[in-house]
Short mmCIF file of C-alpha atoms in Angstrom, two decimals:
data_model
loop_
_atom_site.label_atom_id
_atom_site.label_comp_id
_atom_site.label_asym_id
_atom_site.label_seq_id
_atom_site.Cartn_x
_atom_site.Cartn_y
_atom_site.Cartn_z
CA MET A 179 158.43 148.57 61.31
CA ALA A 180 158.75 152.16 62.46
CA LEU A 181 155.95 153.45 59.73
CA LEU A 182 153.56 150.62 61.66
CA ILE A 183 154.24 152.09 64.95
CA ASN A 184 153.76 155.49 64.01
CA LYS A 185 150.28 154.68 62.43
CA CYS A 186 149.42 152.63 65.59
CA ILE A 187 150.61 155.20 68.32
CA ASN A 188 150.16 158.72 67.63
CA VAL A 189 150.20 161.57 69.80
CA LYS A 190 146.49 161.76 70.42
CA THR A 191 146.55 158.38 72.04
CA LEU A 192 149.50 158.95 73.97
CA ASN A 193 147.68 161.91 75.73
CA ARG A 194 144.43 160.00 76.31
CA CYS A 195 146.62 157.30 78.14
CA HIS A 196 148.09 159.96 80.06
CA LYS A 197 144.98 161.53 81.34
CA VAL A 198 143.78 158.22 82.11
CA CYS A 199 146.78 157.25 84.34
CA LEU A 200 146.73 160.49 86.01
CA THR A 201 143.04 160.27 87.07
CA ASN A 202 143.57 156.70 88.23
CA ARG A 203 146.31 157.79 90.35
CA ILE A 204 144.08 160.51 92.21
CA LEU A 205 141.34 158.57 92.73
CA ARG A 206 143.47 155.64 94.20
CA GLN A 207 144.94 158.02 96.68
CA CYS A 208 141.48 159.48 97.70
CA THR A 209 139.83 156.07 98.08
CA ARG A 210 142.76 154.72 100.27
CA SER A 211 142.65 157.50 102.37
CA ASN A 212 141.38 156.61 106.17
CA SER A 213 140.81 160.28 107.60
CA VAL A 214 139.25 163.45 106.41
CA VAL A 215 142.37 165.29 106.38
CA ILE A 216 143.53 163.64 103.44
CA LEU A 217 140.15 164.08 101.66
CA ASP A 218 140.46 168.25 102.54
CA LYS A 219 143.90 167.99 100.71
CA ARG A 220 142.08 166.70 97.68
CA LYS A 221 139.36 169.44 97.51
CA ASN A 222 140.73 171.58 95.20
CA ASN A 223 141.46 168.73 92.91
CA LEU A 224 137.65 167.60 92.82
CA HIS A 225 136.56 170.32 90.09
CA ASN A 226 139.41 168.60 87.93
CA ILE A 227 138.21 165.31 89.01
CA GLU A 228 134.53 166.03 87.76
CA ASP A 229 136.07 167.80 84.56
CA LEU A 230 138.04 164.39 83.71
CA LYS A 231 134.97 162.24 84.63
CA ARG A 232 132.65 164.27 82.34
CA GLN A 233 135.61 163.93 79.45
CA ILE A 234 136.53 160.31 80.15
CA HIS A 235 134.40 157.17 80.31
CA TYR A 236 135.93 153.68 80.08
CA THR A 237 134.30 150.48 80.90
CA ASN A 238 135.94 146.86 81.18
CA VAL A 239 133.27 144.51 79.36
CA ALA A 240 133.43 140.93 80.27
CA LEU A 241 131.05 138.38 78.43
CA LYS A 242 129.95 135.14 80.24
CA SER A 243 127.87 132.34 79.04
CA VAL A 244 125.17 131.40 81.59
CA ALA A 245 123.18 128.52 81.82
CA PHE A 246 119.29 129.47 82.36
CA LYS A 247 117.74 126.70 84.18
CA LEU A 248 114.10 125.80 84.92
CA SER A 249 113.27 126.78 88.57
CA ASP A 250 110.77 125.13 90.77
CA ILE A 251 107.32 126.55 89.86
CA GLY A 252 105.92 124.98 93.05
CA GLU A 253 102.99 122.42 93.39
CA GLY A 254 105.24 119.49 93.44
CA ILE A 255 105.95 119.80 89.59
CA ARG A 256 109.28 117.90 88.57
CA GLU A 257 108.75 117.96 84.91
CA VAL A 258 106.99 120.09 82.33
CA VAL A 259 106.49 120.25 78.24
CA ILE A 260 107.85 123.02 76.41
CA LYS A 261 104.74 124.33 74.44
CA GLU A 262 106.12 127.32 72.79
CA TRP A 263 109.57 129.29 72.40
CA PHE A 264 109.30 133.31 72.45
CA VAL A 265 113.21 133.57 71.30
CA LYS A 266 115.51 132.07 69.07
CA VAL A 267 119.33 131.72 69.21
CA GLY A 268 120.89 135.11 68.26
CA ASP A 269 118.02 136.91 70.14
CA LYS A 270 118.71 139.76 72.75
CA VAL A 271 116.86 139.66 75.67
CA GLN A 272 116.50 141.53 79.02
CA GLN A 273 115.29 140.62 82.48
CA PHE A 274 111.70 139.64 82.77
CA ASP A 275 111.49 139.04 78.79
CA ASN A 276 109.39 136.04 78.09
CA ILE A 277 111.58 132.86 77.15
CA CYS A 278 109.01 130.11 76.61
CA GLU A 279 105.58 128.80 77.63
CA VAL A 280 105.65 125.38 79.17
CA GLN A 281 102.60 123.11 80.03
CA SER A 282 102.46 121.06 83.58
CA ASP A 283 99.98 118.27 84.61
CA LYS A 284 98.09 121.43 86.33
CA ALA A 285 98.50 124.65 84.45
CA SER A 286 100.31 126.64 81.59
CA VAL A 287 103.44 128.71 83.00
CA THR A 288 105.17 131.45 81.02
CA ILE A 289 109.03 131.45 81.99
CA THR A 290 110.93 134.90 81.73
CA SER A 291 114.60 135.78 81.84
CA ARG A 292 116.64 136.49 84.71
CA TYR A 293 119.57 138.05 82.58
CA ASP A 294 120.36 140.63 80.11
CA GLY A 295 122.22 139.12 77.09
CA VAL A 296 121.86 136.97 73.93
CA VAL A 297 120.55 133.68 73.54
CA THR A 298 123.18 131.08 72.30
CA ARG A 299 121.64 127.84 72.86
CA LEU A 300 118.20 126.26 73.08
CA TYR A 301 118.28 122.96 75.07
CA HIS A 302 114.62 121.46 73.95
CA GLU A 303 112.45 121.61 71.00
CA VAL A 304 108.70 122.39 71.05
CA ASP A 305 106.75 119.31 72.85
CA GLN A 306 109.94 117.70 74.37
CA THR A 307 110.02 117.54 78.14
CA ALA A 308 112.35 119.56 80.43
CA LEU A 309 113.19 118.73 84.23
CA VAL A 310 113.05 121.31 87.07
CA GLY A 311 116.75 122.20 87.79
CA GLN A 312 117.90 121.37 84.33
CA PRO A 313 118.97 124.07 81.82
CA LEU A 314 116.61 125.53 79.22
CA VAL A 315 118.81 128.05 77.36
CA ASP A 316 122.45 129.58 77.50
CA ILE A 317 122.36 133.34 77.45
CA GLU A 318 125.55 135.40 77.02
CA VAL A 319 125.84 137.91 79.80
CA GLU A 320 127.58 141.22 79.74
CA GLY A 321 129.16 142.34 82.80
CA MET A 322 129.98 146.02 83.75
CA GLU A 323 132.34 147.66 85.95
CA GLU A 324 132.32 151.47 86.08
CA GLU A 325 135.34 152.55 88.34
CA VAL A 326 135.62 156.12 87.44
CA SER A 327 132.22 157.24 87.55
CA SER A 328 131.31 155.60 91.19
CA THR A 329 134.38 156.94 93.05
CA PRO A 330 134.12 160.51 92.54
CA THR A 331 130.64 160.62 93.67
CA LYS A 332 131.81 158.73 97.13
CA VAL A 333 134.58 161.29 97.59
CA GLU A 334 132.35 164.10 97.11
CA GLY A 335 129.84 163.01 99.61
CA SER A 336 132.38 162.52 102.07
CA ILE A 337 133.36 166.00 101.98
CA LYS A 338 129.98 167.61 102.42
CA SER A 339 129.13 165.27 105.23
CA ASP A 340 132.54 165.54 106.88
CA VAL A 341 132.46 162.09 108.19
CA SER A 342 135.13 159.53 108.21
CA ALA A 343 136.55 157.94 104.80
CA SER A 344 135.73 154.42 105.94
CA SER A 345 131.96 155.27 106.37
CA VAL A 346 131.89 157.09 103.18
CA LEU A 347 133.15 154.34 101.19
CA ASP A 348 130.61 152.08 102.72
CA ASN A 349 127.11 152.55 101.53
CA SER A 350 125.93 148.89 101.60
CA ASN A 351 124.19 148.85 105.03
CA THR A 352 120.96 150.69 104.25
CA LYS A 353 118.28 148.56 105.29
CA GLY A 354 114.85 148.74 103.51
CA LYS A 355 112.08 146.59 101.67
CA VAL A 356 114.16 143.94 99.82
CA LEU A 357 112.85 143.44 96.11
CA THR A 358 111.91 139.79 95.43
CA THR A 359 109.30 137.38 94.35
CA PRO A 360 106.56 135.76 96.87
CA ALA A 361 108.33 132.66 96.18
CA VAL A 362 111.75 133.92 97.79
CA ARG A 363 109.75 135.40 100.59
CA ARG A 364 107.88 131.89 101.48
CA ILE A 365 111.50 130.11 101.65
CA ALA A 366 112.88 132.90 103.81
CA SER A 367 109.88 132.49 106.18
CA GLN A 368 109.93 128.83 106.09
CA PHE A 369 113.65 128.85 107.09
CA GLN A 370 113.77 131.82 109.06
CA VAL A 371 116.10 133.93 107.21
CA ASN A 372 116.37 137.81 107.10
CA LEU A 373 116.09 138.72 103.54
CA ASN A 374 118.46 142.32 104.28
CA SER A 375 121.17 139.66 105.09
CA VAL A 376 121.11 137.70 101.66
CA PRO A 377 123.32 138.89 99.00
CA ALA A 378 121.10 139.92 95.80
CA THR A 379 122.56 139.44 92.57
CA GLY A 380 119.53 140.30 90.51
CA ARG A 381 118.77 143.74 88.42
CA ASN A 382 118.17 146.87 90.35
CA GLY A 383 119.22 144.85 93.55
CA ARG A 384 116.41 142.03 93.11
CA LEU A 385 117.02 139.01 95.05
CA LEU A 386 116.43 135.99 92.90
CA LYS A 387 115.72 132.51 94.25
CA GLU A 388 118.91 131.32 93.37
CA ASP A 389 120.40 133.90 95.93
CA ILE A 390 118.78 132.50 98.74
CA LEU A 391 119.24 128.91 97.88
CA ALA A 392 122.76 129.69 97.88
CA TYR A 393 122.81 131.44 101.12
CA LEU A 394 121.03 128.41 102.72
CA ASN A 395 123.15 126.10 100.88
CA ILE A 396 120.09 123.72 99.91
CA THR A 397 118.61 122.77 96.42
CA SER A 398 115.26 123.63 94.83
CA ASP A 399 113.82 120.21 95.76
CA LYS A 400 114.60 121.00 99.63
CA SER A 401 113.07 124.32 99.57
CA ASN A 402 109.59 122.71 99.63
CA GLU A 403 110.34 120.71 103.03
CA VAL A 404 109.55 121.87 106.41
CA PRO A 405 112.75 122.10 108.56
CA ASN A 406 113.04 120.62 111.97
CA LEU A 407 112.88 123.55 114.52
CA PRO A 408 114.98 122.85 117.57
CA ASN A 409 111.80 123.35 119.90
CA GLU A 410 109.35 120.99 118.12
CA PRO A 411 108.85 117.79 119.73
CA VAL A 412 109.89 114.73 117.53
CA VAL A 413 107.08 112.19 117.36
CA GLU A 414 108.31 108.85 116.92
CA VAL A 415 106.15 106.59 114.68
CA LYS A 416 105.92 102.90 114.78
CA ALA A 417 105.48 101.11 111.60
CA LYS A 418 102.85 98.77 111.69
CA PRO A 419 103.40 95.15 110.35
CA GLU A 420 102.04 94.43 107.04
CA ILE A 421 99.90 91.39 106.46
CA ILE A 422 100.26 89.95 103.33
CA LEU A 423 96.67 88.49 102.04
CA GLU A 424 96.42 85.82 99.32
CA ASP A 425 93.51 85.56 97.19
CA LYS A 426 91.26 82.37 97.13
CA VAL A 427 90.19 80.85 93.77
CA VAL A 428 86.56 78.87 94.50
CA PRO A 429 85.14 77.22 91.52
CA VAL A 430 81.52 78.00 90.44
CA THR A 431 79.30 75.28 91.24
CA GLY A 432 75.57 74.35 92.45
CA PHE A 433 73.22 77.30 92.82
CA THR A 434 75.83 79.69 91.95
CA LYS A 435 76.61 78.11 88.62
CA ALA A 436 73.03 77.92 87.63
CA MET A 437 72.62 81.99 88.69
CA VAL A 438 75.44 82.86 86.47
CA LYS A 439 74.07 81.16 83.64
CA SER A 440 70.50 82.50 84.05
CA MET A 441 71.59 85.90 84.79
CA THR A 442 73.76 86.03 81.57
CA GLU A 443 70.80 85.19 79.77
CA ALA A 444 68.63 87.50 81.57
CA MET A 445 70.66 90.49 80.52
CA LYS A 446 69.60 89.96 77.01
CA ILE A 447 66.15 90.94 77.93
CA PRO A 448 65.08 94.80 77.60
CA HIS A 449 63.92 95.69 81.01
CA PHE A 450 60.90 98.02 81.58
CA GLY A 451 60.73 99.18 85.11
CA PHE A 452 57.93 100.44 87.19
CA SER A 453 57.31 101.17 91.10
CA ASP A 454 54.60 102.25 93.20
CA GLU A 455 53.70 102.11 97.02
CA TYR A 456 50.67 100.58 98.73
CA ASN A 457 48.93 101.38 101.91
CA VAL A 458 48.65 97.87 103.47
CA THR A 459 47.35 99.18 107.13
CA LYS A 460 44.28 97.06 106.62
CA LEU A 461 46.28 94.18 105.63
CA VAL A 462 48.24 94.39 108.45
CA GLU A 463 45.59 94.53 110.79
CA MET A 464 43.68 91.48 109.20
CA ARG A 465 47.17 89.34 109.20
CA GLU A 466 47.18 89.90 113.00
CA THR A 467 43.67 88.51 113.08
CA LEU A 468 44.08 85.52 110.91
CA LYS A 469 47.67 84.87 112.75
CA GLN A 470 46.31 83.53 115.87
CA ILE A 471 43.82 81.46 114.01
CA THR A 472 46.42 79.64 111.81
CA LEU A 473 48.75 78.94 114.82
CA LYS A 474 45.94 77.09 116.37
CA ARG A 475 46.08 74.97 113.30
CA GLY A 476 49.76 74.75 113.37
CA VAL A 477 50.78 76.95 110.32
CA LYS A 478 52.71 80.20 110.33
CA LEU A 479 50.89 82.76 108.29
CA THR A 480 53.05 85.38 106.70
CA TYR A 481 52.07 88.17 104.12
CA MET A 482 53.66 86.03 101.57
CA PRO A 483 50.71 83.64 101.01
CA ILE A 484 48.12 86.58 100.95
CA ILE A 485 50.14 88.39 98.24
CA LEU A 486 50.62 85.32 96.32
CA LYS A 487 46.80 84.76 96.14
CA ALA A 488 46.18 88.59 95.34
CA ALA A 489 48.85 88.32 92.61
CA SER A 490 46.96 85.17 91.17
CA LEU A 491 43.79 86.78 90.87
CA SER A 492 45.46 89.79 89.33
CA LEU A 493 47.27 87.65 86.59
CA LEU A 494 43.51 86.28 85.62
CA LYS A 495 42.82 89.89 84.73
CA HIS A 496 46.24 90.47 82.50
CA PRO A 497 47.43 86.71 81.60
CA ILE A 498 50.19 88.23 79.31
CA LEU A 499 52.24 88.86 82.29
CA ASN A 500 52.10 84.82 83.14
CA SER A 501 53.48 84.09 79.52
CA SER A 502 56.82 83.62 77.63
CA LEU A 503 58.49 84.05 74.10
CA ASP A 504 59.65 80.97 72.35
CA SER A 505 63.04 80.34 71.45
CA SER A 506 62.76 82.10 68.13
CA CYS A 507 60.92 84.91 69.57
CA GLU A 508 58.06 84.71 66.98
CA ASN A 509 55.43 83.35 69.50
CA ILE A 510 54.01 84.14 72.84
CA ILE A 511 53.04 81.21 74.85
CA TYR A 512 50.18 81.91 77.52
CA LYS A 513 50.83 79.63 80.49
CA ALA A 514 47.29 77.81 81.90
CA SER A 515 49.15 77.61 85.62
CA HIS A 516 50.07 80.45 87.71
CA ASN A 517 53.43 78.71 88.96
CA ILE A 518 54.86 81.59 91.05
CA GLY A 519 58.47 81.41 92.04
CA VAL A 520 59.32 82.89 95.28
CA ALA A 521 63.05 84.09 95.77
CA MET A 522 64.39 82.78 99.25
CA ASP A 523 67.64 83.50 100.90
CA THR A 524 69.24 79.95 102.05
CA PRO A 525 72.61 79.00 103.33
CA ASN A 526 73.61 77.75 99.62
CA GLY A 527 72.57 80.93 98.43
CA LEU A 528 69.64 82.50 96.86
CA VAL A 529 67.20 80.45 95.18
CA VAL A 530 63.63 80.51 93.72
CA PRO A 531 61.20 77.63 94.68
CA VAL A 532 58.30 77.44 92.78
CA ILE A 533 54.71 77.53 94.20
CA LYS A 534 52.57 75.60 91.52
CA ASN A 535 48.82 76.07 90.50
CA VAL A 536 48.40 78.98 92.85
CA GLN A 537 45.20 79.94 91.16
CA ASN A 538 43.59 76.84 92.67
CA LYS A 539 44.78 76.91 96.29
CA THR A 540 43.57 78.92 99.01
CA VAL A 541 45.63 81.09 101.35
CA LEU A 542 45.76 78.55 104.03
CA GLU A 543 47.17 75.80 101.64
CA LEU A 544 49.67 78.42 100.12
CA ALA A 545 50.81 79.05 103.93
CA LYS A 546 51.44 75.39 104.44
CA GLU A 547 53.48 75.08 101.24
CA LEU A 548 55.66 77.87 101.88
CA ASN A 549 56.22 76.82 105.30
CA LEU A 550 57.55 73.55 103.92
CA ILE A 551 59.74 74.89 101.26
CA GLN A 552 61.18 77.18 103.50
CA GLU A 553 62.27 74.09 105.82
CA LYS A 554 63.50 72.24 102.90
CA GLY A 555 65.65 75.50 101.87
CA ALA A 556 67.17 75.70 105.41
CA LYS A 557 68.34 72.13 105.12
CA GLY A 558 69.43 72.26 101.74
CA GLN A 559 66.97 69.72 100.72
CA LEU A 560 65.13 71.47 97.76
CA SER A 561 65.03 69.41 94.61
CA LEU A 562 65.02 70.14 90.93
CA SER A 563 61.34 70.01 90.68
CA ASP A 564 61.03 72.68 93.46
CA LEU A 565 62.94 75.13 91.49
CA SER A 566 61.56 74.47 87.93
CA GLY A 567 58.48 75.29 86.15
CA GLY A 568 57.90 79.02 87.16
CA THR A 569 56.02 81.31 85.29
CA PHE A 570 55.97 84.43 87.32
CA THR A 571 58.25 85.37 90.32
CA ILE A 572 57.88 87.44 93.49
CA SER A 573 60.78 88.67 95.27
CA ASN A 574 60.85 89.67 98.90
CA ILE A 575 63.73 91.94 99.76
CA GLY A 576 61.87 93.59 102.75
CA ASN A 577 62.86 90.47 104.72
CA VAL A 578 66.70 91.62 104.61
CA GLY A 579 65.93 95.37 104.25
CA GLY A 580 65.50 98.11 101.59
CA THR A 581 62.47 99.79 100.03
CA TYR A 582 62.95 99.92 96.15
CA THR A 583 64.99 97.71 93.66
CA LYS A 584 65.31 96.83 90.29
CA PRO A 585 64.70 93.13 89.89
CA VAL A 586 66.06 91.01 87.13
CA ILE A 587 63.71 88.71 84.86
CA LEU A 588 64.26 85.26 85.04
CA PRO A 589 64.42 83.55 81.45
CA THR A 590 61.87 82.38 80.17
CA GLN A 591 59.39 84.62 82.17
CA VAL A 592 58.36 88.08 81.09
CA SER A 593 57.79 89.69 84.44
CA ILE A 594 59.14 89.85 88.07
CA GLY A 595 57.90 91.96 91.09
CA ALA A 596 59.95 92.98 94.26
CA LEU A 597 58.47 93.71 97.74
CA GLY A 598 60.13 96.31 99.92
CA LYS A 599 59.80 96.33 103.81
CA ILE A 600 56.52 97.54 105.19
CA GLN A 601 57.13 100.71 106.95
CA LYS A 602 54.98 102.88 109.23
CA LEU A 603 54.93 106.37 107.82
CA PRO A 604 52.62 109.57 108.02
CA ARG A 605 50.27 109.71 105.36
CA TYR A 606 47.13 111.69 104.55
CA ASP A 607 43.75 110.17 104.90
CA GLU A 608 40.67 111.25 102.84
CA GLU A 609 39.75 114.00 105.06
CA GLY A 610 43.23 115.42 104.63
CA ASN A 611 44.26 114.53 108.02
CA VAL A 612 47.77 113.02 108.70
CA LYS A 613 47.68 109.69 110.05
CA PRO A 614 50.21 106.78 110.25
CA ALA A 615 50.19 104.15 107.74
CA HIS A 616 51.62 100.99 106.76
CA ILE A 617 53.39 101.58 103.49
CA LEU A 618 54.69 98.61 101.40
CA THR A 619 56.99 99.50 98.22
CA VAL A 620 56.85 97.13 95.27
CA SER A 621 58.84 97.35 92.23
CA TRP A 622 58.43 95.77 88.91
CA SER A 623 60.35 94.86 85.73
CA SER A 624 59.07 93.47 82.61
CA ASP A 625 60.17 92.38 79.21
CA HIS A 626 59.53 95.50 76.88
CA ARG A 627 59.26 93.38 73.86
CA VAL A 628 56.11 91.68 75.23
CA ILE A 629 54.63 93.87 78.02
CA ASP A 630 54.16 97.76 77.68
CA GLY A 631 54.21 100.21 80.65
CA VAL A 632 50.22 100.50 80.73
CA THR A 633 49.75 96.77 81.10
CA ILE A 634 52.13 96.48 84.04
CA ALA A 635 50.96 99.60 85.94
CA ARG A 636 47.23 98.38 85.49
CA PHE A 637 48.12 95.12 86.94
CA SER A 638 50.27 96.79 89.59
CA ASN A 639 46.66 98.76 90.48
CA ASP A 640 44.73 95.45 90.39
CA LEU A 641 47.09 94.01 93.06
CA LYS A 642 47.20 97.50 94.81
CA SER A 643 43.45 97.26 95.36
CA TYR A 644 43.47 93.67 96.72
CA LEU A 645 46.23 94.40 99.27
CA GLU A 646 44.78 97.94 100.36
CA ASP A 647 41.52 96.33 100.96
CA PRO A 648 42.02 92.68 101.47
CA TYR A 649 38.26 91.77 101.91
CA LEU A 650 38.02 92.00 98.29
CA LEU A 651 39.63 88.82 97.87
CA LEU A 652 36.85 87.17 99.62
CA LEU A 653 34.50 88.31 96.55
CA ASP A 654 36.93 86.92 93.90
CA LEU A 655 37.89 83.58 95.76
#
């Protein structure tokens, strides 16, 4: 036992311990002194203290494992996905070293360390989800306390400045710009906190977000909330009663059922569209003149009877537009009669009654038949014979409003036209002068399996010539 003690304790070790005890005794007497007089008595010992400080340097090292948590990265983000780790267990890290890269639903963010130490644990694997406020890694942090090296400096400063010992020992009242991040300054401005009054625990006096959250005694989630200031008026919001609505189920019947069936078949047809505008100024003038004459005969004259007759004359020049494909799509059937359907809005929905044998009727006869069909449609008295047998269709959307549209072909027809609203617009005449003109927009759709673009364009040009100069109808009637 004596041999073991001699090996562990020698004269050199005892001398070092004696020096340490002596130094501590002198320092404690200097720091506990409350007057300059005591400090003056120790002036002669300062040189000895400095010599001892150069010869002796000892620290108390405390290792502590800290859970490094995922801080609030703003934008209301509550969870992220780990995309890449820059450290592994056992790596030594310093403040602001990259820890990992995370991906939110808005951006990629690189997370940096706030501590100096050694990584002891990773809480997530790559592509796993991490929640804000939950630990990312564990870091073993080293805490350093240097008692000997700090005290003599304060004592020496007190002697040179000849001030009281209490003011010498307190150097924590220095005010200046606080070292911190924009996120911390935002929270301080939001909660009206003086950053100089918040204790900083970061490296080199850096004020961390955890410091101000601890000072305010709030969580990271509540840092995004705007506090209610005492001077702000509180507005009471009254909740509106919620009205619960119920869906209504209506069976598909009547004209709607027929339209569902026909439009389903129509979408199997490859449509080709063509649009143009007609200057119908002369047609408007002629219709105003004929309107007074037909009223005396008890007939209401609209633009539609004139357009139907002009369309029939144009179909004579382009009979393929008045045709249909057979069920096997191997033969084209040219129709002898011009049975032109007219789309009409009724209380029962959109219907398409058919004016049969338009090529054999005058404009006045067509006007009478249209008046009769409109009365029957308003009363819901249209029969099956009134709605079947059409070979060509014209829809007039101008009664409701609108200019251009894309009409859908009715099977088994191969073409359909839609008339827009007649508008009074500025146009150039033949001499280059701007004059008001009545413009009619027309849209055509054709079955591209049967009709090409040139054919529908030529048909539209023929109809355009009749409507722009209605007196040509007299030559071809």
